[in-house]
């Protein structure tokens, strides 16, 4: 009974954390941002609030462009709030977005649906051309609002000639398969593009003000990499040609295409507009909200990290070691070097963790450990699953194996509501998951399920799907959240 209550509360906290980074919510509480024009009674000037500061938009017309999985909600809300001041604009969103959007699209916004399976297509190309044309029309009397979220890169393809969409796709695909990092792939994408890497800002060079709103789905919120930073001037790093050579893609390119990467960027002093950039949703915001909600329910919350990455098996191993460290401290007292050795989440959060642990021992209130990030899974076998469900199953196995950890419980889920190619967001990890399963299966069958990466079917058929976390598409995405409760 106690455990059932814990599972319910973990689900509840997950939903609240996701809602805190929900695009509409970000603009709906009018705290940081209020885009309803206010007229000053003294001067008669019209202003809006951006990040708590007033901005004068008297006599200016506002325009809206956006690309990504979560921009429709944000852009629609802001367009409606601006009212008469907004001339509308162009959005590029994934196929089937409109079907899931619960309200009619406001007039003035033209919405392109493209990039099926996150691959750029002709529709996304048309959207990118329209966005470029709108940016080029800006004058000092115009304010351009740009909304960016994960998936934005595929939704804003504008290949540099002579490159075609097909060339661009095949180059990115080869880099991915050869193990290039997201940073390296985006460096090459920027070099292939006529709009990414700050070029959209240059097209809008005459605008009176350029405001970018970013919902981040990359660890550390690197603005120049999210959707390849169309309004952010790129940070100097390895050149695209170097990346292509390093991953043996260079030799496979025609000399005509090699020239695209060899040509130096023409450094004309291009005009850049006055520009503001705001991260309106990120994993950091979601984990902070989870901590607040856990606190209200009587837990001792602690955020370990917002940059959990690497293989799910290693991620599970780190959580196990942490739990062992907590068990040792419980019996022998908190000893700094021993505890640090078992703590994989960096220096920054360690003192807070130690304080939470001391409070946990003295008050006997349960610990609620929170982290976020984007682990990876190397898929083996033919099963159906995703990294969050697989991690939950690995944690169930670990908690069941160790008598001392059986009372602990775990949740992992994706904030977009979709884990891998399944309709689940994630699942609960608990020793009871294994106990329930073993009432009519063997340990060998469990090992086979893990080998086959079939966590979705495992959870779907277990106890009527009771341990699944199901939310449907959430309309936002700030990677994954993990919760670990120590009673």
Short mmCIF file of C-alpha atoms in Angstrom, two decimals:
data_model
loop_
_atom_site.label_atom_id
_atom_site.label_comp_id
_atom_site.label_asym_id
_atom_site.label_seq_id
_atom_site.Cartn_x
_atom_site.Cartn_y
_atom_site.Cartn_z
CA UNK A 1 0.00 0.00 0.00
CA UNK A 2 2.82 2.42 0.94
CA UNK A 3 4.60 1.63 -2.31
CA UNK A 4 1.48 2.16 -4.39
CA UNK A 5 1.19 5.62 -2.86
CA UNK A 6 4.85 6.37 -3.69
CA UNK A 7 4.34 5.31 -7.34
CA UNK A 8 1.29 7.54 -7.62
CA UNK A 9 3.16 10.50 -6.16
CA UNK A 10 6.12 9.97 -8.50
CA UNK A 11 3.78 10.01 -11.51
CA UNK A 12 2.07 13.13 -10.18
CA UNK A 13 5.43 14.91 -9.71
CA UNK A 14 6.51 13.87 -13.23
CA UNK A 15 3.35 15.41 -14.75
CA UNK A 16 3.87 18.65 -12.81
CA UNK A 17 7.52 18.87 -13.89
CA UNK A 18 6.47 18.42 -17.54
CA UNK A 19 3.75 21.04 -17.19
CA UNK A 20 6.32 23.52 -15.86
CA UNK A 21 8.09 23.42 -19.23
CA UNK A 22 4.93 23.26 -21.28
CA UNK A 23 5.19 25.90 -24.01
CA UNK A 24 1.85 27.63 -23.33
CA UNK A 25 2.36 27.60 -19.57
CA UNK A 26 5.63 29.47 -19.99
CA UNK A 27 3.71 32.46 -21.38
CA UNK A 28 0.49 31.94 -19.46
CA UNK A 29 1.46 32.94 -15.93
CA UNK A 30 2.65 36.39 -17.16
CA UNK A 31 5.47 36.38 -14.58
CA UNK A 32 8.65 36.40 -16.69
CA UNK A 33 6.93 37.14 -19.99
CA UNK A 34 3.80 39.11 -20.70
CA UNK A 35 3.15 39.75 -24.37
CA UNK A 36 -0.18 41.49 -23.89
CA UNK A 37 0.58 45.08 -24.97
CA UNK A 38 0.14 47.53 -22.05
CA UNK A 39 -0.49 51.20 -22.75
CA UNK A 40 1.16 53.61 -20.34
CA UNK A 41 -1.36 56.19 -19.05
CA UNK A 42 1.27 58.97 -18.89
CA UNK A 43 3.22 58.65 -22.11
CA UNK A 44 0.78 56.57 -24.14
CA UNK A 45 3.62 54.23 -25.15
CA UNK A 46 2.90 50.55 -25.69
CA UNK A 47 5.11 47.99 -23.98
CA UNK A 48 5.46 44.26 -23.38
CA UNK A 49 7.38 42.38 -20.66
CA UNK A 50 10.34 40.19 -21.65
CA UNK A 51 12.12 38.32 -18.85
CA UNK A 52 10.69 40.77 -16.32
CA UNK A 53 11.77 43.91 -18.23
CA UNK A 54 9.54 46.35 -20.11
CA UNK A 55 10.15 46.84 -23.84
CA UNK A 56 8.64 49.67 -25.82
CA UNK A 57 6.95 48.47 -29.03
CA UNK A 58 5.06 51.69 -29.87
CA UNK A 59 4.49 52.01 -33.61
CA UNK A 60 6.08 48.62 -34.28
CA UNK A 61 4.64 45.54 -35.96
CA UNK A 62 5.43 42.09 -34.53
CA UNK A 63 6.07 39.01 -36.70
CA UNK A 64 6.40 35.36 -35.68
CA UNK A 65 8.45 32.48 -37.08
CA UNK A 66 9.14 29.12 -35.46
CA UNK A 67 10.44 25.63 -36.10
CA UNK A 68 10.48 22.56 -33.86
CA UNK A 69 8.29 20.01 -32.11
CA UNK A 70 7.00 22.36 -29.44
CA UNK A 71 6.66 25.74 -31.16
CA UNK A 72 3.00 25.63 -32.22
CA UNK A 73 1.71 26.11 -28.66
CA UNK A 74 4.19 28.86 -27.77
CA UNK A 75 3.76 30.82 -31.00
CA UNK A 76 -0.04 30.59 -30.98
CA UNK A 77 -0.21 31.87 -27.41
CA UNK A 78 2.14 34.80 -28.10
CA UNK A 79 0.35 35.66 -31.37
CA UNK A 80 -2.97 35.80 -29.48
CA UNK A 81 -1.52 37.84 -26.61
CA UNK A 82 0.01 40.41 -28.97
CA UNK A 83 -3.41 40.85 -30.59
CA UNK A 84 -3.46 43.84 -32.97
CA UNK A 85 0.33 44.21 -32.71
CA UNK A 86 0.98 40.83 -34.38
CA UNK A 87 0.99 40.44 -38.15
CA UNK A 88 1.34 36.66 -37.77
CA UNK A 89 3.99 34.67 -39.61
CA UNK A 90 5.25 31.19 -40.51
CA UNK A 91 5.75 28.00 -38.47
CA UNK A 92 7.40 24.73 -39.44
CA UNK A 93 6.22 21.79 -37.32
CA UNK A 94 6.34 17.98 -37.53
CA UNK A 95 3.81 15.98 -39.54
CA UNK A 96 0.58 15.32 -37.52
CA UNK A 97 1.13 18.23 -35.12
CA UNK A 98 -2.10 19.99 -36.11
CA UNK A 99 -4.14 16.84 -35.52
CA UNK A 100 -2.96 16.72 -31.89
CA UNK A 101 -3.32 20.44 -31.27
CA UNK A 102 -6.57 20.91 -29.37
CA UNK A 103 -7.53 24.38 -30.65
CA UNK A 104 -8.06 26.06 -34.03
CA UNK A 105 -5.02 27.80 -35.53
CA UNK A 106 -5.21 31.57 -35.15
CA UNK A 107 -5.58 33.41 -38.44
CA UNK A 108 -2.40 35.07 -39.63
CA UNK A 109 -0.17 32.10 -38.82
CA UNK A 110 0.68 29.86 -41.74
CA UNK A 111 1.72 26.40 -40.58
CA UNK A 112 3.77 23.92 -42.61
CA UNK A 113 3.91 20.28 -41.49
CA UNK A 114 7.01 18.39 -42.58
CA UNK A 115 10.07 16.30 -41.68
CA UNK A 116 8.47 12.89 -41.15
CA UNK A 117 10.66 10.74 -38.84
CA UNK A 118 12.77 13.81 -38.17
CA UNK A 119 14.17 13.90 -41.73
CA UNK A 120 14.04 17.14 -43.77
CA UNK A 121 11.63 17.00 -46.73
CA UNK A 122 10.15 19.27 -49.44
CA UNK A 123 7.50 20.72 -47.10
CA UNK A 124 10.10 21.70 -44.54
CA UNK A 125 12.15 23.25 -47.37
CA UNK A 126 9.15 25.39 -48.43
CA UNK A 127 8.69 26.47 -44.82
CA UNK A 128 12.36 27.45 -44.55
CA UNK A 129 12.10 29.51 -47.75
CA UNK A 130 9.01 31.33 -46.45
CA UNK A 131 10.74 32.02 -43.13
CA UNK A 132 13.78 33.42 -44.94
CA UNK A 133 11.57 35.65 -47.15
CA UNK A 134 9.74 37.03 -44.12
CA UNK A 135 13.04 37.77 -42.31
CA UNK A 136 14.38 39.66 -45.35
CA UNK A 137 11.34 41.98 -45.33
CA UNK A 138 12.02 43.27 -41.81
CA UNK A 139 12.50 47.02 -41.27
CA UNK A 140 13.45 49.02 -38.14
CA UNK A 141 9.67 49.27 -37.49
CA UNK A 142 9.42 45.47 -37.15
CA UNK A 143 9.99 43.08 -34.25
CA UNK A 144 10.69 39.45 -35.20
CA UNK A 145 9.93 36.72 -32.64
CA UNK A 146 11.69 33.39 -33.34
CA UNK A 147 10.54 30.21 -31.56
CA UNK A 148 12.95 27.26 -31.52
CA UNK A 149 12.66 23.78 -30.00
CA UNK A 150 14.07 20.28 -30.43
CA UNK A 151 13.57 18.86 -33.91
CA UNK A 152 14.00 22.35 -35.32
CA UNK A 153 17.00 21.44 -37.45
CA UNK A 154 15.12 19.04 -39.75
CA UNK A 155 12.24 21.53 -39.98
CA UNK A 156 14.42 24.37 -41.29
CA UNK A 157 16.44 22.92 -44.18
CA UNK A 158 17.85 25.38 -46.71
CA UNK A 159 20.84 23.71 -48.38
CA UNK A 160 23.60 25.92 -49.83
CA UNK A 161 23.76 25.47 -53.57
CA UNK A 162 24.84 23.15 -55.20
CA UNK A 163 23.85 20.87 -52.28
CA UNK A 164 20.43 19.18 -52.46
CA UNK A 165 18.30 18.00 -49.53
CA UNK A 166 19.35 14.47 -50.43
CA UNK A 167 23.08 15.35 -50.20
CA UNK A 168 22.58 17.02 -46.86
CA UNK A 169 20.59 14.11 -45.46
CA UNK A 170 23.07 11.51 -46.62
CA UNK A 171 26.04 13.41 -45.16
CA UNK A 172 24.34 13.77 -41.73
CA UNK A 173 23.26 10.12 -41.88
CA UNK A 174 26.79 8.86 -42.56
CA UNK A 175 28.20 10.95 -39.69
CA UNK A 176 25.55 9.58 -37.33
CA UNK A 177 26.24 5.96 -38.25
CA UNK A 178 29.99 6.52 -37.83
CA UNK A 179 29.58 7.75 -34.27
CA UNK A 180 29.99 11.52 -34.68
CA UNK A 181 28.74 13.57 -31.70
CA UNK A 182 25.69 15.85 -31.98
CA UNK A 183 28.12 18.80 -31.76
CA UNK A 184 30.10 17.51 -34.77
CA UNK A 185 26.99 16.72 -36.80
CA UNK A 186 25.59 20.19 -36.16
CA UNK A 187 28.89 21.82 -37.17
CA UNK A 188 28.53 20.11 -40.56
CA UNK A 189 24.80 20.90 -40.80
CA UNK A 190 25.59 24.59 -40.25
CA UNK A 191 28.21 24.53 -43.01
CA UNK A 192 25.68 22.92 -45.39
CA UNK A 193 23.01 25.49 -44.67
CA UNK A 194 21.98 28.88 -45.90
CA UNK A 195 19.91 29.68 -42.81
CA UNK A 196 21.48 27.94 -39.78
CA UNK A 197 24.43 29.12 -37.68
CA UNK A 198 23.20 32.70 -37.22
CA UNK A 199 22.24 33.29 -40.87
CA UNK A 200 18.55 33.79 -40.12
CA UNK A 201 19.58 36.70 -37.86
CA UNK A 202 21.55 38.21 -40.74
CA UNK A 203 18.56 37.96 -43.09
CA UNK A 204 16.58 39.86 -40.46
CA UNK A 205 19.43 42.37 -40.14
CA UNK A 206 17.14 45.39 -40.60
CA UNK A 207 14.65 44.42 -37.88
CA UNK A 208 14.23 46.83 -34.95
CA UNK A 209 14.45 43.88 -32.53
CA UNK A 210 14.96 40.12 -32.86
CA UNK A 211 13.71 38.01 -29.93
CA UNK A 212 14.52 34.28 -29.79
CA UNK A 213 12.67 31.90 -27.44
CA UNK A 214 14.37 28.52 -26.99
CA UNK A 215 12.98 25.32 -25.49
CA UNK A 216 16.15 23.29 -24.97
CA UNK A 217 16.56 19.57 -25.63
CA UNK A 218 20.37 19.40 -25.49
CA UNK A 219 22.40 18.89 -22.31
CA UNK A 220 23.84 22.19 -21.07
CA UNK A 221 21.54 24.32 -23.30
CA UNK A 222 24.21 25.23 -25.92
CA UNK A 223 22.26 27.88 -27.83
CA UNK A 224 24.40 27.67 -30.96
CA UNK A 225 23.59 23.94 -31.30
CA UNK A 226 19.86 23.75 -30.54
CA UNK A 227 18.28 23.40 -34.02
CA UNK A 228 21.74 24.55 -35.25
CA UNK A 229 21.25 28.06 -33.86
CA UNK A 230 19.71 29.96 -36.80
CA UNK A 231 19.77 33.23 -34.82
CA UNK A 232 22.96 32.55 -32.85
CA UNK A 233 26.39 33.41 -34.26
CA UNK A 234 28.37 30.15 -34.24
CA UNK A 235 31.15 29.48 -31.78
CA UNK A 236 34.50 28.85 -33.49
CA UNK A 237 35.48 25.21 -33.24
CA UNK A 238 36.59 22.36 -35.50
CA UNK A 239 35.75 23.12 -39.13
CA UNK A 240 33.16 21.03 -40.97
CA UNK A 241 35.87 19.80 -43.33
CA UNK A 242 37.90 18.50 -40.36
CA UNK A 243 34.87 16.65 -38.96
CA UNK A 244 34.13 15.07 -42.37
CA UNK A 245 37.76 13.98 -42.75
CA UNK A 246 37.95 12.59 -39.24
CA UNK A 247 34.90 10.35 -39.80
CA UNK A 248 36.03 9.28 -43.30
CA UNK A 249 33.13 10.94 -45.11
CA UNK A 250 35.27 13.48 -46.99
CA UNK A 251 36.62 11.02 -49.61
CA UNK A 252 33.06 10.02 -50.50
CA UNK A 253 32.05 13.57 -51.50
CA UNK A 254 32.29 14.91 -55.07
CA UNK A 255 34.84 17.68 -55.57
CA UNK A 256 31.95 20.08 -56.22
CA UNK A 257 30.54 19.37 -52.76
CA UNK A 258 33.99 19.47 -51.13
CA UNK A 259 34.26 23.06 -52.42
CA UNK A 260 31.20 24.05 -50.37
CA UNK A 261 33.11 23.14 -47.21
CA UNK A 262 36.40 24.66 -48.36
CA UNK A 263 35.00 28.05 -49.35
CA UNK A 264 35.81 30.59 -46.63
CA UNK A 265 32.81 32.29 -45.02
CA UNK A 266 32.49 35.67 -46.74
CA UNK A 267 33.09 37.97 -43.79
CA UNK A 268 31.22 41.04 -45.01
CA UNK A 269 30.34 43.22 -42.06
CA UNK A 270 26.75 42.09 -42.12
CA UNK A 271 24.20 44.05 -40.22
CA UNK A 272 22.88 42.28 -37.13
CA UNK A 273 19.70 43.46 -35.43
CA UNK A 274 19.42 44.19 -31.71
CA UNK A 275 18.84 40.74 -30.33
CA UNK A 276 17.56 39.02 -27.18
CA UNK A 277 17.67 35.28 -26.50
CA UNK A 278 15.70 33.54 -23.74
CA UNK A 279 15.71 29.87 -22.70
CA UNK A 280 12.07 29.46 -21.71
CA UNK A 281 12.15 25.75 -20.91
CA UNK A 282 14.93 23.30 -20.09
CA UNK A 283 15.69 20.22 -18.07
CA UNK A 284 16.94 22.51 -15.27
CA UNK A 285 13.50 24.15 -14.97
CA UNK A 286 11.75 20.73 -14.99
CA UNK A 287 13.98 19.24 -12.27
CA UNK A 288 13.58 22.35 -10.06
CA UNK A 289 9.79 22.02 -10.33
CA UNK A 290 9.99 18.30 -9.44
CA UNK A 291 11.99 19.22 -6.31
CA UNK A 292 9.40 21.81 -5.23
CA UNK A 293 6.52 19.35 -5.67
CA UNK A 294 8.35 16.52 -3.86
CA UNK A 295 9.01 18.89 -0.96
CA UNK A 296 5.27 19.70 -0.69
CA UNK A 297 4.50 15.99 -0.42
CA UNK A 298 6.86 15.54 2.54
CA UNK A 299 9.95 14.20 0.77
CA UNK A 300 13.50 15.54 1.09
CA UNK A 301 14.27 16.45 -2.53
CA UNK A 302 17.71 16.70 -4.11
CA UNK A 303 18.64 17.36 -7.76
CA UNK A 304 21.73 15.29 -8.58
CA UNK A 305 22.34 16.29 -12.20
CA UNK A 306 20.73 17.62 -15.39
CA UNK A 307 23.34 16.05 -17.65
CA UNK A 308 22.98 12.29 -17.25
CA UNK A 309 24.26 10.70 -20.47
CA UNK A 310 25.91 7.51 -21.72
CA UNK A 311 24.61 3.96 -22.02
CA UNK A 312 21.56 3.09 -19.90
CA UNK A 313 23.38 0.13 -18.35
CA UNK A 314 26.08 2.50 -17.04
CA UNK A 315 23.44 4.98 -15.86
CA UNK A 316 21.73 2.17 -13.89
CA UNK A 317 25.12 1.16 -12.47
CA UNK A 318 25.72 4.71 -11.19
CA UNK A 319 22.33 4.75 -9.43
CA UNK A 320 23.05 1.36 -7.85
CA UNK A 321 26.42 2.51 -6.53
CA UNK A 322 24.80 5.63 -5.09
CA UNK A 323 22.23 3.47 -3.25
CA UNK A 324 25.04 1.29 -1.90
CA UNK A 325 26.79 4.44 -0.66
CA UNK A 326 23.57 5.53 1.09
CA UNK A 327 23.22 2.06 2.74
CA UNK A 328 26.83 2.19 3.98
CA UNK A 329 26.34 5.70 5.38
CA UNK A 330 23.20 4.53 7.14
CA UNK A 331 25.18 1.85 9.05
CA UNK A 332 28.55 3.57 9.48
CA UNK A 333 27.68 7.26 9.42
CA UNK A 334 28.43 9.68 6.57
CA UNK A 335 32.12 9.45 5.67
CA UNK A 336 33.08 11.92 2.99
CA UNK A 337 35.69 10.02 0.92
CA UNK A 338 33.65 6.78 0.83
CA UNK A 339 30.47 8.59 -0.18
CA UNK A 340 32.22 10.68 -2.84
CA UNK A 341 33.64 7.53 -4.38
CA UNK A 342 30.12 6.26 -4.99
CA UNK A 343 28.79 9.62 -6.25
CA UNK A 344 28.87 10.00 -10.05
CA UNK A 345 27.09 13.37 -10.34
CA UNK A 346 29.89 15.87 -10.00
CA UNK A 347 31.29 18.23 -7.38
CA UNK A 348 28.62 20.90 -7.85
CA UNK A 349 25.69 18.94 -6.44
CA UNK A 350 27.58 16.83 -3.86
CA UNK A 351 27.28 19.23 -0.87
CA UNK A 352 23.51 19.51 -1.42
CA UNK A 353 23.24 15.74 -1.64
CA UNK A 354 25.21 15.33 1.61
CA UNK A 355 22.91 17.82 3.39
CA UNK A 356 19.81 15.99 2.11
CA UNK A 357 21.25 12.69 3.34
CA UNK A 358 21.95 14.11 6.81
CA UNK A 359 18.39 15.41 7.00
CA UNK A 360 17.07 12.03 5.79
CA UNK A 361 18.89 10.21 8.60
CA UNK A 362 17.88 12.68 11.31
CA UNK A 363 14.20 13.19 10.35
CA UNK A 364 13.51 9.72 8.82
CA UNK A 365 11.68 11.51 5.96
CA UNK A 366 12.12 9.74 2.59
CA UNK A 367 14.73 11.02 0.10
CA UNK A 368 13.53 12.02 -3.38
CA UNK A 369 16.54 12.09 -5.76
CA UNK A 370 16.04 13.76 -9.15
CA UNK A 371 18.10 13.85 -12.31
CA UNK A 372 17.65 14.60 -15.98
CA UNK A 373 19.44 14.14 -19.26
CA UNK A 374 19.50 11.91 -22.29
CA UNK A 375 21.03 8.44 -21.92
CA UNK A 376 21.44 6.22 -24.97
CA UNK A 377 20.64 2.58 -25.62
CA UNK A 378 22.48 0.29 -28.00
CA UNK A 379 19.61 -1.72 -29.42
CA UNK A 380 20.08 -5.48 -29.67
CA UNK A 381 17.40 -7.96 -30.75
CA UNK A 382 14.00 -7.39 -32.29
CA UNK A 383 12.03 -6.18 -29.28
CA UNK A 384 10.05 -2.99 -28.81
CA UNK A 385 11.19 -0.53 -26.16
CA UNK A 386 12.90 2.76 -25.44
CA UNK A 387 15.73 3.96 -23.22
CA UNK A 388 13.48 5.04 -20.32
CA UNK A 389 11.53 1.77 -20.13
CA UNK A 390 14.74 -0.23 -20.51
CA UNK A 391 16.40 1.75 -17.71
CA UNK A 392 13.36 1.21 -15.45
CA UNK A 393 13.57 -2.53 -16.08
CA UNK A 394 17.34 -2.58 -15.36
CA UNK A 395 16.66 -0.69 -12.10
CA UNK A 396 13.87 -3.14 -11.16
CA UNK A 397 16.35 -5.97 -11.57
CA UNK A 398 19.00 -4.19 -9.46
CA UNK A 399 16.57 -3.26 -6.66
CA UNK A 400 15.25 -6.83 -6.54
CA UNK A 401 18.73 -8.39 -6.44
CA UNK A 402 19.89 -6.48 -3.38
CA UNK A 403 17.86 -7.20 -0.26
CA UNK A 404 18.85 -3.82 1.28
CA UNK A 405 17.44 -1.86 -1.69
CA UNK A 406 14.07 -3.56 -2.03
CA UNK A 407 12.17 -0.71 -0.41
CA UNK A 408 13.57 1.86 -2.89
CA UNK A 409 11.69 2.77 -6.03
CA UNK A 410 12.54 4.43 -9.37
CA UNK A 411 10.85 6.17 -12.32
CA UNK A 412 12.26 7.16 -15.70
CA UNK A 413 10.28 8.85 -18.46
CA UNK A 414 10.69 11.16 -21.46
CA UNK A 415 9.21 14.65 -21.08
CA UNK A 416 7.85 14.48 -24.65
CA UNK A 417 5.66 11.54 -23.57
CA UNK A 418 7.16 9.25 -26.19
CA UNK A 419 9.95 6.81 -25.29
CA UNK A 420 11.56 5.35 -28.42
CA UNK A 421 9.04 4.20 -31.03
CA UNK A 422 6.40 3.39 -28.38
CA UNK A 423 3.33 5.10 -26.96
CA UNK A 424 4.66 5.04 -23.38
CA UNK A 425 6.61 7.88 -21.76
CA UNK A 426 8.50 5.49 -19.48
CA UNK A 427 8.00 3.14 -16.54
CA UNK A 428 8.41 2.45 -12.82
CA UNK A 429 11.46 0.52 -11.62
CA UNK A 430 10.80 -1.54 -8.48
CA UNK A 431 11.62 -4.90 -6.92
CA UNK A 432 7.89 -5.62 -7.08
CA UNK A 433 8.03 -5.44 -10.86
CA UNK A 434 10.34 -8.48 -10.79
CA UNK A 435 8.38 -10.28 -8.05
CA UNK A 436 5.16 -9.91 -10.05
CA UNK A 437 6.90 -11.11 -13.22
CA UNK A 438 8.50 -14.13 -11.54
CA UNK A 439 5.14 -15.40 -10.32
CA UNK A 440 4.68 -16.84 -13.82
CA UNK A 441 8.04 -16.43 -15.58
CA UNK A 442 11.69 -17.43 -15.00
CA UNK A 443 14.85 -15.37 -14.52
CA UNK A 444 16.07 -16.70 -17.87
CA UNK A 445 13.04 -15.20 -19.60
CA UNK A 446 13.79 -11.88 -17.90
CA UNK A 447 17.39 -11.96 -19.16
CA UNK A 448 16.08 -12.73 -22.66
CA UNK A 449 13.66 -9.75 -22.52
CA UNK A 450 16.55 -7.42 -21.64
CA UNK A 451 18.79 -8.91 -24.35
CA UNK A 452 16.00 -8.48 -26.89
CA UNK A 453 15.34 -4.85 -25.73
CA UNK A 454 11.65 -5.67 -25.36
CA UNK A 455 10.86 -3.49 -22.33
CA UNK A 456 7.66 -2.03 -23.84
CA UNK A 457 5.98 -5.42 -24.22
CA UNK A 458 7.30 -6.49 -20.81
CA UNK A 459 5.59 -3.55 -19.08
CA UNK A 460 2.49 -3.63 -21.28
CA UNK A 461 1.66 -7.24 -20.34
CA UNK A 462 2.71 -6.99 -16.67
CA UNK A 463 -0.17 -6.44 -14.20
CA UNK A 464 -2.34 -4.87 -16.90
CA UNK A 465 0.23 -2.20 -17.68
CA UNK A 466 0.16 -0.96 -14.08
CA UNK A 467 3.86 -0.02 -14.03
CA UNK A 468 3.86 1.89 -17.33
CA UNK A 469 4.00 5.71 -17.32
CA UNK A 470 1.56 6.84 -20.03
CA UNK A 471 0.96 10.52 -20.83
CA UNK A 472 0.51 10.68 -24.61
CA UNK A 473 2.31 13.43 -26.61
CA UNK A 474 3.00 16.24 -24.16
CA UNK A 475 3.77 19.00 -26.70
CA UNK A 476 7.10 19.79 -25.03
CA UNK A 477 10.55 18.17 -24.86
CA UNK A 478 13.39 18.78 -22.42
CA UNK A 479 14.85 15.24 -22.50
CA UNK A 480 14.27 12.62 -19.76
CA UNK A 481 13.62 12.74 -16.02
CA UNK A 482 14.67 10.11 -13.45
CA UNK A 483 13.34 9.90 -9.87
CA UNK A 484 14.73 7.66 -7.13
CA UNK A 485 12.96 7.37 -3.76
CA UNK A 486 14.79 6.08 -0.67
CA UNK A 487 12.32 5.54 2.22
#
